[in-house]
Tab-separated table of C-alpha atoms in Angstrom:
chain	number	residue	atom	x	y	z
A	2	MET	CA	131.628	102.897	98.042
A	3	SER	CA	128.679	102.641	100.437
A	4	THR	CA	127.256	105.599	102.362
A	5	ALA	CA	128.908	104.271	105.519
A	6	GLU	CA	132.274	103.972	103.754
A	7	MET	CA	131.813	107.453	102.346
A	8	GLN	CA	131.284	108.832	105.838
A	9	SER	CA	134.400	107.096	107.107
A	10	LYS	CA	136.427	108.898	104.443
A	11	THR	CA	134.905	112.324	105.076
A	12	THR	CA	135.188	113.456	108.667
A	13	VAL	CA	132.604	116.006	109.762
A	14	THR	CA	134.681	118.848	111.179
A	15	ASP	CA	132.180	121.712	111.443
A	16	VAL	CA	130.571	120.447	114.658
A	17	PRO	CA	131.809	117.703	116.986
A	18	GLU	CA	129.529	114.780	117.693
A	19	LEU	CA	127.072	115.568	120.461
A	20	VAL	CA	128.105	113.671	123.575
A	21	VAL	CA	126.375	114.481	126.860
A	22	GLY	CA	127.648	113.236	130.187
A	23	PHE	CA	125.346	112.742	133.168
A	24	ASP	CA	126.021	112.163	136.843
A	25	LEU	CA	123.874	109.393	138.349
A	26	ASP	CA	122.822	109.884	141.984
A	27	MET	CA	120.336	112.751	142.370
A	28	THR	CA	120.858	113.749	138.742
A	29	LEU	CA	119.291	110.822	136.892
A	30	ILE	CA	117.967	108.803	139.805
A	31	ASP	CA	116.810	109.312	143.375
A	32	SER	CA	118.920	106.623	144.992
A	33	ARG	CA	118.431	107.816	148.571
A	34	PRO	CA	115.918	105.152	149.689
A	35	GLY	CA	118.080	102.280	148.471
A	36	ILE	CA	121.318	103.737	149.788
A	37	GLN	CA	119.746	104.432	153.154
A	38	ALA	CA	118.509	100.845	153.311
A	39	VAL	CA	122.068	99.584	152.846
A	40	TRP	CA	123.446	101.913	155.510
A	41	ASP	CA	120.683	100.768	157.877
A	42	LEU	CA	121.872	97.197	157.350
A	43	LEU	CA	125.411	98.238	158.266
A	44	VAL	CA	124.063	99.819	161.447
A	45	ALA	CA	122.256	96.594	162.316
A	46	GLU	CA	125.345	94.483	161.610
A	47	THR	CA	127.970	96.647	163.331
A	48	GLY	CA	126.030	98.473	166.014
A	49	VAL	CA	127.705	101.716	164.937
A	50	PRO	CA	125.299	104.672	165.378
A	51	ILE	CA	125.274	106.046	161.826
A	52	ASP	CA	123.004	108.980	161.030
A	53	THR	CA	121.697	107.550	157.762
A	54	ASP	CA	119.484	110.589	157.136
A	55	LEU	CA	122.621	112.717	157.141
A	56	VAL	CA	124.398	110.261	154.863
A	57	VAL	CA	121.780	110.424	152.110
A	58	SER	CA	121.544	114.209	152.375
A	59	ARG	CA	125.084	114.608	151.052
A	60	LEU	CA	125.414	112.054	148.256
A	61	GLY	CA	128.080	112.717	145.660
A	62	PRO	CA	131.545	112.062	147.088
A	63	PRO	CA	133.144	108.597	146.927
A	64	LEU	CA	131.859	105.937	149.309
A	65	ARG	CA	135.177	105.771	151.150
A	66	TRP	CA	134.835	109.431	152.101
A	67	GLU	CA	131.497	108.802	153.768
A	68	MET	CA	132.736	105.635	155.479
A	69	ALA	CA	135.553	107.654	157.035
A	70	HIS	CA	132.969	109.651	158.997
A	71	TRP	CA	131.762	106.512	160.802
A	72	PHE	CA	134.524	103.906	160.879
A	73	PRO	CA	138.239	103.947	161.719
A	74	GLU	CA	140.673	103.820	158.835
A	75	GLU	CA	141.548	100.166	159.337
A	76	GLN	CA	137.881	99.121	158.927
A	77	ILE	CA	136.988	101.205	155.888
A	78	ASP	CA	138.015	98.682	153.206
A	79	ALA	CA	136.029	95.907	154.855
A	80	MET	CA	132.961	98.114	155.287
A	81	VAL	CA	133.098	99.280	151.674
A	82	GLU	CA	133.211	95.649	150.603
A	83	ARG	CA	130.281	94.776	152.854
A	84	TYR	CA	128.300	97.748	151.544
A	85	ARG	CA	128.848	96.602	147.971
A	86	GLU	CA	127.757	93.084	148.834
A	87	HIS	CA	124.420	94.399	150.123
A	88	TYR	CA	123.918	96.966	147.377
A	89	PRO	CA	122.537	94.846	144.504
A	90	GLN	CA	119.832	93.243	146.628
A	91	HIS	CA	118.755	96.238	148.718
A	92	ALA	CA	119.542	99.450	146.812
A	93	ILE	CA	118.607	98.910	143.186
A	94	ALA	CA	114.866	98.224	143.287
A	95	ASP	CA	114.085	101.129	145.620
A	96	SER	CA	115.830	103.747	143.480
A	97	LEU	CA	113.601	105.711	141.111
A	98	PRO	CA	114.241	107.843	138.017
A	99	LEU	CA	113.978	111.550	138.655
A	100	PRO	CA	111.457	113.587	136.652
A	101	GLY	CA	112.593	114.296	133.100
A	102	VAL	CA	115.197	111.537	132.864
A	103	THR	CA	113.654	109.550	130.024
A	104	GLU	CA	112.866	112.715	128.086
A	105	SER	CA	116.391	114.073	128.561
A	106	LEU	CA	118.060	110.925	127.282
A	107	ALA	CA	115.614	110.817	124.374
A	108	ALA	CA	116.454	114.443	123.552
A	109	VAL	CA	120.126	113.523	123.208
A	110	ARG	CA	119.258	110.582	120.984
A	111	ALA	CA	116.938	112.720	118.810
A	112	LEU	CA	119.865	115.020	118.118
A	113	ARG	CA	121.919	112.030	116.933
A	114	GLY	CA	123.994	112.237	120.092
A	115	ARG	CA	125.383	109.812	122.669
A	116	SER	CA	124.914	109.745	126.442
A	117	VAL	CA	127.511	108.650	128.985
A	118	VAL	CA	127.076	108.349	132.741
A	119	VAL	CA	130.107	109.344	134.805
A	120	SER	CA	129.645	108.712	138.512
A	121	ALA	CA	131.586	108.321	141.724
A	122	LYS	CA	129.548	105.173	142.351
A	123	TYR	CA	131.059	101.705	141.959
A	124	THR	CA	130.889	100.883	138.240
A	125	PRO	CA	128.966	97.576	138.581
A	126	SER	CA	126.375	99.415	140.679
A	127	VAL	CA	126.044	102.102	138.020
A	128	LYS	CA	125.315	99.417	135.440
A	129	LEU	CA	122.776	97.720	137.709
A	130	HIS	CA	120.826	100.966	138.152
A	131	LEU	CA	120.792	101.761	134.451
A	132	ASP	CA	119.785	98.247	133.472
A	133	HIS	CA	117.071	98.037	136.129
A	134	LEU	CA	115.453	101.279	134.946
A	135	GLY	CA	116.092	100.630	131.254
A	136	LEU	CA	117.775	103.993	130.762
A	137	ASP	CA	119.110	104.656	127.263
A	138	VAL	CA	122.787	105.280	128.005
A	139	ASP	CA	125.672	104.407	125.708
A	140	GLU	CA	128.435	104.076	128.280
A	141	PRO	CA	128.335	103.698	132.085
A	142	ILE	CA	131.464	104.822	133.937
A	143	GLY	CA	132.014	104.761	137.687
A	144	ASP	CA	134.619	105.305	140.406
A	145	LEU	CA	135.404	108.899	139.393
A	146	HIS	CA	134.778	112.006	141.476
A	147	GLY	CA	135.157	115.736	140.970
A	148	ALA	CA	137.847	116.786	138.524
A	149	GLU	CA	138.675	113.108	137.961
A	150	LYS	CA	135.438	112.856	136.004
A	151	GLY	CA	137.090	115.049	133.414
A	152	ILE	CA	139.273	112.077	132.450
A	153	ALA	CA	136.310	110.048	131.224
A	154	LEU	CA	134.499	113.065	129.823
A	155	ARG	CA	137.540	113.994	127.734
A	156	GLU	CA	138.011	110.401	126.607
A	157	HIS	CA	134.431	110.300	125.323
A	158	GLN	CA	134.650	113.882	124.014
A	159	ALA	CA	131.658	115.038	126.020
A	160	MET	CA	130.731	118.629	125.293
A	161	ILE	CA	128.175	118.889	128.131
A	162	TYR	CA	128.162	117.426	131.639
A	163	VAL	CA	125.038	117.436	133.775
A	164	GLY	CA	125.188	116.993	137.536
A	165	ASP	CA	123.697	118.060	140.860
A	166	HIS	CA	126.906	118.584	142.863
A	167	THR	CA	129.626	121.235	142.889
A	168	ALA	CA	132.078	118.396	142.263
A	169	ASP	CA	130.279	117.761	138.972
A	170	ILE	CA	131.056	121.324	137.961
A	171	ASP	CA	134.715	120.557	138.675
A	172	GLY	CA	134.442	117.519	136.392
A	173	ALA	CA	132.938	119.558	133.590
A	174	ARG	CA	135.596	122.238	133.960
A	175	ALA	CA	138.375	119.642	133.826
A	176	ALA	CA	136.991	118.345	130.537
A	177	GLY	CA	136.315	121.746	128.984
A	178	ALA	CA	132.625	120.851	128.848
A	179	VAL	CA	129.589	123.022	129.506
A	180	ALA	CA	128.658	122.589	133.168
A	181	VAL	CA	124.901	122.114	133.480
A	182	SER	CA	123.654	121.832	137.055
A	183	VAL	CA	120.301	120.581	138.288
A	184	ALA	CA	119.103	121.609	141.745
A	185	THR	CA	117.884	118.139	142.675
A	186	GLY	CA	120.758	117.240	144.975
A	187	PRO	CA	122.380	118.739	148.077
A	188	PHE	CA	122.965	122.216	146.589
A	189	THR	CA	120.502	124.967	145.787
A	190	ALA	CA	120.313	126.653	142.417
A	191	ASP	CA	121.961	129.773	143.864
A	192	GLU	CA	124.805	127.743	145.359
A	193	LEU	CA	125.438	125.950	142.072
A	194	ARG	CA	125.353	129.223	140.190
A	195	ALA	CA	127.733	130.863	142.640
A	196	TYR	CA	130.149	127.931	142.328
A	197	GLY	CA	130.401	128.509	138.597
A	198	ALA	CA	127.846	126.389	136.752
A	199	ASP	CA	127.328	127.582	133.187
A	200	VAL	CA	123.650	126.642	133.265
A	201	VAL	CA	121.416	125.956	136.271
A	202	LEU	CA	118.104	124.143	135.890
A	203	ASN	CA	115.542	123.300	138.536
A	204	ASP	CA	115.470	119.686	137.370
A	205	LEU	CA	115.841	117.527	134.272
A	206	THR	CA	112.358	118.363	133.001
A	207	GLU	CA	113.924	121.628	131.804
A	208	PHE	CA	116.876	119.943	130.121
A	209	PRO	CA	115.385	118.849	126.748
A	210	ALA	CA	114.267	122.371	125.844
A	211	TRP	CA	117.601	123.841	126.910
A	212	LEU	CA	119.544	121.185	124.992
A	213	ASP	CA	117.486	121.642	121.833
A	214	ALA	CA	118.025	125.394	121.856
A	215	TYR	CA	121.726	125.169	122.718
A	216	VAL	CA	122.584	122.542	120.114
A	217	LEU	CA	120.543	124.261	117.407
A	218	GLU	CA	122.377	127.506	118.058
A	219	GLN	CA	125.750	125.753	117.853
A	220	ARG	CA	124.865	123.957	114.650
A	221	LEU	CA	123.412	127.046	112.982
A	222	GLU	CA	126.559	128.977	113.797
A	223	ALA	CA	128.606	126.196	112.209
A	224	LEU	CA	126.365	126.177	109.140
A	225	MET	CA	126.641	129.916	108.617
A	226	ALA	CA	130.402	129.819	109.099
A	227	ARG	CA	130.726	127.038	106.520
A	228	LEU	CA	128.526	128.835	103.997
A	229	ALA	CA	130.375	132.114	104.546
A	230	SER	CA	133.601	130.378	103.536
A	231	TYR	CA	132.323	130.134	99.941
A	232	PRO	CA	132.218	133.263	97.780
A	233	SER	CA	129.301	131.851	95.802
A	234	LEU	CA	127.144	128.730	95.619
A	235	VAL	CA	124.772	126.805	93.412
A	236	VAL	CA	122.103	125.202	95.594
A	237	ALA	CA	120.314	122.139	94.244
A	238	PHE	CA	116.841	123.409	95.131
A	239	SER	CA	113.979	120.928	94.959
A	240	GLY	CA	111.597	123.205	96.815
A	241	GLY	CA	111.464	120.935	99.865
A	242	ALA	CA	112.090	121.982	103.449
A	243	ASP	CA	115.785	121.035	103.501
A	244	SER	CA	116.945	122.654	100.273
A	245	ALA	CA	114.743	125.700	100.941
A	246	PHE	CA	116.377	126.233	104.315
A	247	LEU	CA	119.833	125.745	102.810
A	248	LEU	CA	119.011	128.291	100.119
A	249	ALA	CA	117.795	130.826	102.683
A	250	ALA	CA	120.878	130.232	104.843
A	251	ALA	CA	123.208	130.695	101.889
A	252	ALA	CA	121.468	133.931	100.947
A	253	ARG	CA	121.951	135.187	104.493
A	254	ALA	CA	125.556	134.059	104.739
A	255	ILE	CA	126.976	135.369	101.448
A	256	GLY	CA	124.197	137.518	100.021
A	257	PRO	CA	121.488	136.548	97.524
A	258	ALA	CA	123.460	137.923	94.586
A	259	ASN	CA	126.078	135.227	95.170
A	260	VAL	CA	123.642	132.321	95.228
A	261	VAL	CA	121.968	130.474	92.368
A	262	ALA	CA	118.990	128.201	93.041
A	263	ALA	CA	118.746	125.376	90.518
A	264	THR	CA	115.532	123.380	90.305
A	265	ALA	CA	115.855	120.411	87.977
A	266	VAL	CA	112.884	119.918	85.656
A	267	SER	CA	112.101	116.384	84.509
A	268	PRO	CA	109.213	113.924	84.426
A	269	SER	CA	110.143	112.871	87.968
A	270	LEU	CA	109.351	116.333	89.398
A	271	PRO	CA	105.725	116.704	90.507
A	272	VAL	CA	104.275	119.527	88.417
A	273	ALA	CA	102.911	121.257	91.517
A	274	GLU	CA	106.434	121.788	92.893
A	275	LEU	CA	107.899	124.134	90.285
A	276	GLU	CA	105.844	127.301	90.782
A	277	PRO	CA	106.231	127.412	94.602
A	278	ALA	CA	109.977	126.855	94.195
A	279	ALA	CA	110.249	129.783	91.811
A	280	ARG	CA	108.219	131.978	94.157
A	281	PHE	CA	110.364	131.032	97.154
A	282	ALA	CA	113.637	131.821	95.375
A	283	ASP	CA	112.231	135.105	94.122
A	284	GLY	CA	111.242	136.027	97.681
A	285	LEU	CA	114.864	135.608	98.734
A	286	GLY	CA	116.123	137.655	95.809
A	287	VAL	CA	118.052	134.649	94.517
A	288	ARG	CA	118.519	133.877	90.835
A	289	HIS	CA	116.449	130.810	89.959
A	290	VAL	CA	117.318	128.534	87.058
A	291	THR	CA	115.383	125.491	85.862
A	292	PRO	CA	117.679	123.194	83.893
A	293	HIS	CA	116.203	120.067	82.377
A	294	THR	CA	117.732	116.830	83.576
A	295	HIS	CA	117.650	113.628	81.556
A	296	GLU	CA	117.865	110.841	84.088
A	297	MET	CA	115.365	108.963	81.920
A	298	ASP	CA	118.165	108.538	79.373
A	299	ARG	CA	120.256	106.600	81.886
A	300	GLU	CA	119.737	102.865	81.739
A	301	GLY	CA	120.446	102.465	85.448
A	302	TYR	CA	117.657	104.904	86.254
A	303	GLN	CA	115.098	103.360	83.933
A	304	ALA	CA	115.944	99.854	85.171
A	305	ASN	CA	114.769	100.971	88.623
A	306	ALA	CA	116.880	98.662	90.734
A	307	GLY	CA	117.834	99.534	94.312
A	308	ASP	CA	120.489	101.969	93.118
A	309	ARG	CA	118.113	104.075	90.977
A	310	CYS	CA	118.721	107.198	93.089
A	311	TYR	CA	122.433	106.992	92.325
A	312	PHE	CA	121.799	107.659	88.632
A	313	CYS	CA	119.318	110.423	89.370
A	314	LYS	CA	121.701	112.325	91.648
A	315	ALA	CA	124.582	111.762	89.237
A	316	GLU	CA	122.512	113.330	86.460
A	317	LEU	CA	121.562	116.250	88.688
A	318	VAL	CA	125.083	117.179	89.762
A	319	GLU	CA	126.488	116.687	86.277
A	320	THR	CA	123.753	118.969	84.916
A	321	LEU	CA	124.428	121.651	87.521
A	322	GLN	CA	128.183	121.677	86.996
A	323	PRO	CA	128.049	123.614	83.679
A	324	ILE	CA	125.741	126.146	85.364
A	325	ALA	CA	128.247	126.593	88.168
A	326	ASP	CA	131.001	126.981	85.586
A	327	GLU	CA	128.973	129.538	83.649
A	328	PHE	CA	128.534	131.736	86.710
A	329	GLY	CA	132.060	131.152	87.972
A	330	ILE	CA	130.807	129.296	91.045
A	331	ALA	CA	133.110	126.749	92.622
A	332	ALA	CA	130.685	124.725	94.729
A	333	ILE	CA	127.372	122.909	94.326
A	334	ALA	CA	125.462	122.278	97.555
A	335	THR	CA	122.725	119.742	98.191
A	336	GLY	CA	120.162	119.661	101.006
A	337	THR	CA	121.343	116.374	102.504
A	338	ASN	CA	120.837	116.559	106.270
A	339	ALA	CA	122.255	114.641	109.222
A	340	ASP	CA	119.341	112.210	109.298
A	341	ASP	CA	119.786	111.395	105.599
A	342	ALA	CA	123.444	110.620	106.134
A	343	ILE	CA	122.717	107.795	108.568
A	344	ALA	CA	119.467	106.563	107.044
A	345	GLY	CA	121.267	103.526	105.632
A	346	PHE	CA	119.663	103.602	102.180
A	347	ARG	CA	120.779	106.693	100.286
A	348	PRO	CA	122.691	105.743	97.120
A	349	GLY	CA	122.111	109.284	95.832
A	350	ILE	CA	124.315	110.712	98.585
A	351	ARG	CA	127.198	108.627	97.305
A	352	ALA	CA	126.696	109.849	93.732
A	353	ALA	CA	126.725	113.515	94.794
A	354	PHE	CA	129.777	113.008	96.975
A	355	GLU	CA	131.708	111.353	94.169
A	356	ARG	CA	130.983	114.375	91.970
A	357	GLY	CA	132.178	116.917	94.503
A	358	ALA	CA	128.887	118.295	95.795
A	359	ILE	CA	129.004	119.674	99.324
A	360	THR	CA	126.494	118.982	102.108
A	361	PRO	CA	126.510	121.953	104.515
A	362	LEU	CA	123.444	120.809	106.495
A	363	ARG	CA	124.935	117.391	107.102
A	364	ASP	CA	128.324	118.862	107.960
A	365	ALA	CA	126.658	121.050	110.607
A	366	ARG	CA	124.868	117.920	111.915
A	367	LEU	CA	121.478	119.545	111.405
A	368	THR	CA	118.615	117.060	111.683
A	369	LYS	CA	115.305	117.300	109.845
A	370	ALA	CA	113.556	118.417	113.020
A	371	GLN	CA	116.152	121.135	113.615
A	372	ILE	CA	115.831	122.356	110.039
A	373	ARG	CA	112.082	122.668	110.463
A	374	GLU	CA	112.513	124.471	113.800
A	375	ALA	CA	115.046	126.913	112.361
A	376	SER	CA	112.849	127.445	109.303
A	377	ARG	CA	109.930	128.372	111.584
A	378	SER	CA	112.089	130.831	113.497
A	379	TRP	CA	113.121	132.417	110.192
A	380	GLY	CA	109.525	132.587	109.000
A	381	LEU	CA	110.062	130.283	106.023
A	382	GLU	CA	106.842	128.988	104.484
A	383	THR	CA	108.495	125.596	103.902
A	384	SER	CA	109.005	124.886	107.614
A	385	ASP	CA	106.122	122.416	107.803
A	386	LYS	CA	106.078	121.325	104.185
A	387	PRO	CA	105.560	117.558	103.944
A	388	ALA	CA	108.363	115.463	102.492
A	389	ALA	CA	108.042	115.200	98.716
A	390	ALA	CA	110.382	112.648	97.194
A	391	CYS	CA	110.639	112.395	93.423
A	392	LEU	CA	107.870	110.582	91.565
A	393	SER	CA	110.129	107.666	90.716
A	394	SER	CA	110.181	106.711	94.395
A	395	ARG	CA	106.530	105.699	93.927
A	396	ILE	CA	107.356	103.019	91.336
A	397	ALA	CA	108.070	99.561	92.731
A	398	TYR	CA	111.655	98.412	92.199
A	399	GLY	CA	112.006	96.265	89.117
A	400	ILE	CA	109.258	98.025	87.153
A	401	ARG	CA	110.883	99.943	84.333
A	402	ILE	CA	110.338	103.683	84.728
A	403	THR	CA	108.685	105.602	81.898
A	404	PRO	CA	107.320	109.157	81.663
A	405	ASN	CA	103.811	107.733	81.347
A	406	LEU	CA	104.094	105.846	84.633
A	407	LEU	CA	105.369	108.945	86.407
A	408	ALA	CA	102.584	111.090	84.974
A	409	ARG	CA	99.983	108.517	86.038
A	410	VAL	CA	101.245	108.514	89.625
A	411	ASP	CA	101.363	112.328	89.663
A	412	ARG	CA	97.763	112.623	88.471
A	413	ALA	CA	96.566	110.029	90.964
A	414	GLU	CA	98.295	111.740	93.882
A	415	GLN	CA	96.935	115.144	92.919
A	416	ALA	CA	93.427	113.697	92.748
A	417	VAL	CA	93.731	112.081	96.195
A	418	ARG	CA	95.266	115.200	97.717
A	419	ALA	CA	92.517	117.421	96.312
A	420	HIS	CA	89.851	115.068	97.667
A	421	LEU	CA	91.438	115.067	101.135
A	422	ALA	CA	92.184	118.797	101.296
A	423	PRO	CA	89.161	119.461	103.579
A	424	TYR	CA	90.646	116.968	106.063
A	425	GLY	CA	93.955	118.851	106.258
A	426	VAL	CA	95.925	116.013	104.711
A	427	GLN	CA	99.708	116.345	104.859
A	428	ASN	CA	101.162	113.230	103.272
A	429	VAL	CA	99.862	111.383	100.215
A	430	ARG	CA	101.631	108.682	98.261
A	431	VAL	CA	100.287	106.524	95.450
A	432	ARG	CA	102.668	103.579	95.087
A	433	ASP	CA	102.702	101.969	91.639
A	434	LEU	CA	102.960	98.208	92.131
A	435	GLY	CA	102.382	97.395	88.491
A	436	GLU	CA	98.746	97.354	87.442
A	437	SER	CA	97.662	97.920	91.037
A	438	ALA	CA	98.395	100.808	93.379
A	439	SER	CA	98.854	101.218	97.124
A	440	ILE	CA	97.495	104.462	98.568
A	441	GLU	CA	99.248	105.882	101.624
A	442	ILE	CA	97.790	108.797	103.596
A	443	ASP	CA	98.364	110.227	107.060
A	444	ALA	CA	97.656	107.453	109.566
A	445	GLU	CA	95.357	109.679	111.635
A	446	LEU	CA	92.976	109.998	108.667
A	447	LEU	CA	92.522	106.254	108.291
A	448	GLY	CA	89.016	105.305	109.325
A	449	THR	CA	87.909	108.903	108.963
A	450	VAL	CA	87.831	109.222	105.186
A	451	ASP	CA	86.011	107.145	102.568
A	452	SER	CA	88.630	104.674	101.352
A	453	GLY	CA	86.382	103.570	98.524
A	454	ALA	CA	86.324	107.070	97.088
A	455	LEU	CA	90.139	107.198	97.121
A	456	VAL	CA	90.343	103.851	95.358
A	457	GLU	CA	88.013	105.048	92.603
A	458	LEU	CA	90.008	108.252	92.120
A	459	VAL	CA	93.215	106.268	91.656
A	460	ARG	CA	91.626	103.686	89.357
A	461	ALA	CA	90.303	106.530	87.209
A	462	GLU	CA	93.916	107.441	86.412
A	463	GLY	CA	94.623	104.073	84.817
A	464	PHE	CA	95.237	101.557	87.588
A	465	THR	CA	93.204	98.360	87.363
A	466	ALA	CA	93.136	97.984	91.139
A	467	ALA	CA	94.012	100.012	94.224
A	468	ALA	CA	93.865	99.721	98.007
A	469	VAL	CA	94.502	102.051	100.936
A	470	ASP	CA	97.456	100.871	103.017
A	471	PRO	CA	96.172	100.279	106.573
A	472	ARG	CA	99.562	101.269	108.001
A	473	GLY	CA	99.331	104.792	106.615
A	474	PHE	CA	102.051	106.938	105.086
A	475	ARG	CA	105.628	105.777	105.594
A	476	SER	CA	108.538	107.563	104.000
A	477	GLY	CA	110.561	105.150	101.878
A	478	SER	CA	108.077	102.310	102.217
A	479	MET	CA	109.080	100.970	98.791
A	480	ASN	CA	112.387	99.968	100.378
A	481	GLU	CA	110.431	97.432	102.434
A	482	ARG	CA	109.762	95.551	99.193
A	483	LEU	CA	113.357	95.572	97.981
A	484	LYS	CA	115.171	92.244	97.885
A	485	GLU	CA	118.734	92.303	99.208
A	486	PRO	CA	118.731	95.966	100.335
A	487	GLU	CA	122.229	95.567	101.769
A	488	LYS	CA	123.492	95.266	98.217
A	489	TYR	CA	122.696	98.911	97.566
A	490	ARG	CA	123.633	100.590	100.835
């Protein structure tokens, strides 16, 4: 079963998928110049004295409603049609994104969410605006106004709707969504607040920060509720940012006496990781155990094909199960987060799932960035700890893994890290390509440090040749060298 198939069989129920709805006119874009240009054309064609300044001051309701102010009922359909004929040529290019639009849509995407636009505007016109400005929206929907917008918002399960009009608040209410108003349209912040908006912002530049804080709060609440549902837990604790945060959260949710931190000791664990892990667990008052795992005894692990991580995680969970049994603990939790679950190359996730391990961070949809942010707010020393995958991830696929190879990589990385400590280095990887090695460091240090010195340090540990990768550190870069990666997803 692939990771994708695994996800299809296990529905995340702790937190719904983040879906944010946006209005278009005067929420995402300032369409007044283009709309006014079209109305001016209608004035020129019909001779009807239309106050086009007034028209663009009250955008929001359906076009037919505005037409009714200027034309008799029997002419409205024809004038709407004529307006729509002019619109693509005269309204699209003159409309501009409002401040904060790109950042707001990016904020939704960063939280693994989807964006939908629900507007009273003619649907083809909505699409033309979004395409012209290159806005990152998953679904454009038009021809809905006020409470009718709730139909589309419910269909797409939007939990937030952002708009500039009181009618947008009606749409959010009809969908049971949080009504977020921006004071960039015809209503002031006080008027929107008085009408019943849940949140009022001056403009979309304030939206990313609000969204980040709101979603993090929701996801943390879900995480703590999930953890509190277990009387006790064994946490697979590598010492990294994710498992450290999970351990701290579990200690808060059910008390440190009911949590066991298990750090697996094997040749694949960098020696520098064990002592900080023990210190961290002790600081939480959590029992810390250090069972030895024997993934090196598994042929699939030693063979080091694309599914190596499957055998490693299988060994880990199977080693932790007797510990859980010994302490009478029903669940083993791993630090898999929401980003890991969609990364596309995580055979270890499948192995843990098949053996019954739970993934509270993933189930709460917590991303790596959110885990770091929450860790900072909790004062955890691991909040900014660089990613530290197991040593085997440094060995090129197809090269048989041995303890000697792992020890050589560990020594080489420690030597490079020590040399670069004065530069504030964060990420160091020495990739074993056989007799040669590829050295990856933070990209911003390239050109600043003496690459020759790094090469000599790595060669001194037993490599016949080495080179600094000009692209810098990239998590999982060994996967770039894997033939047929789809085979292992």
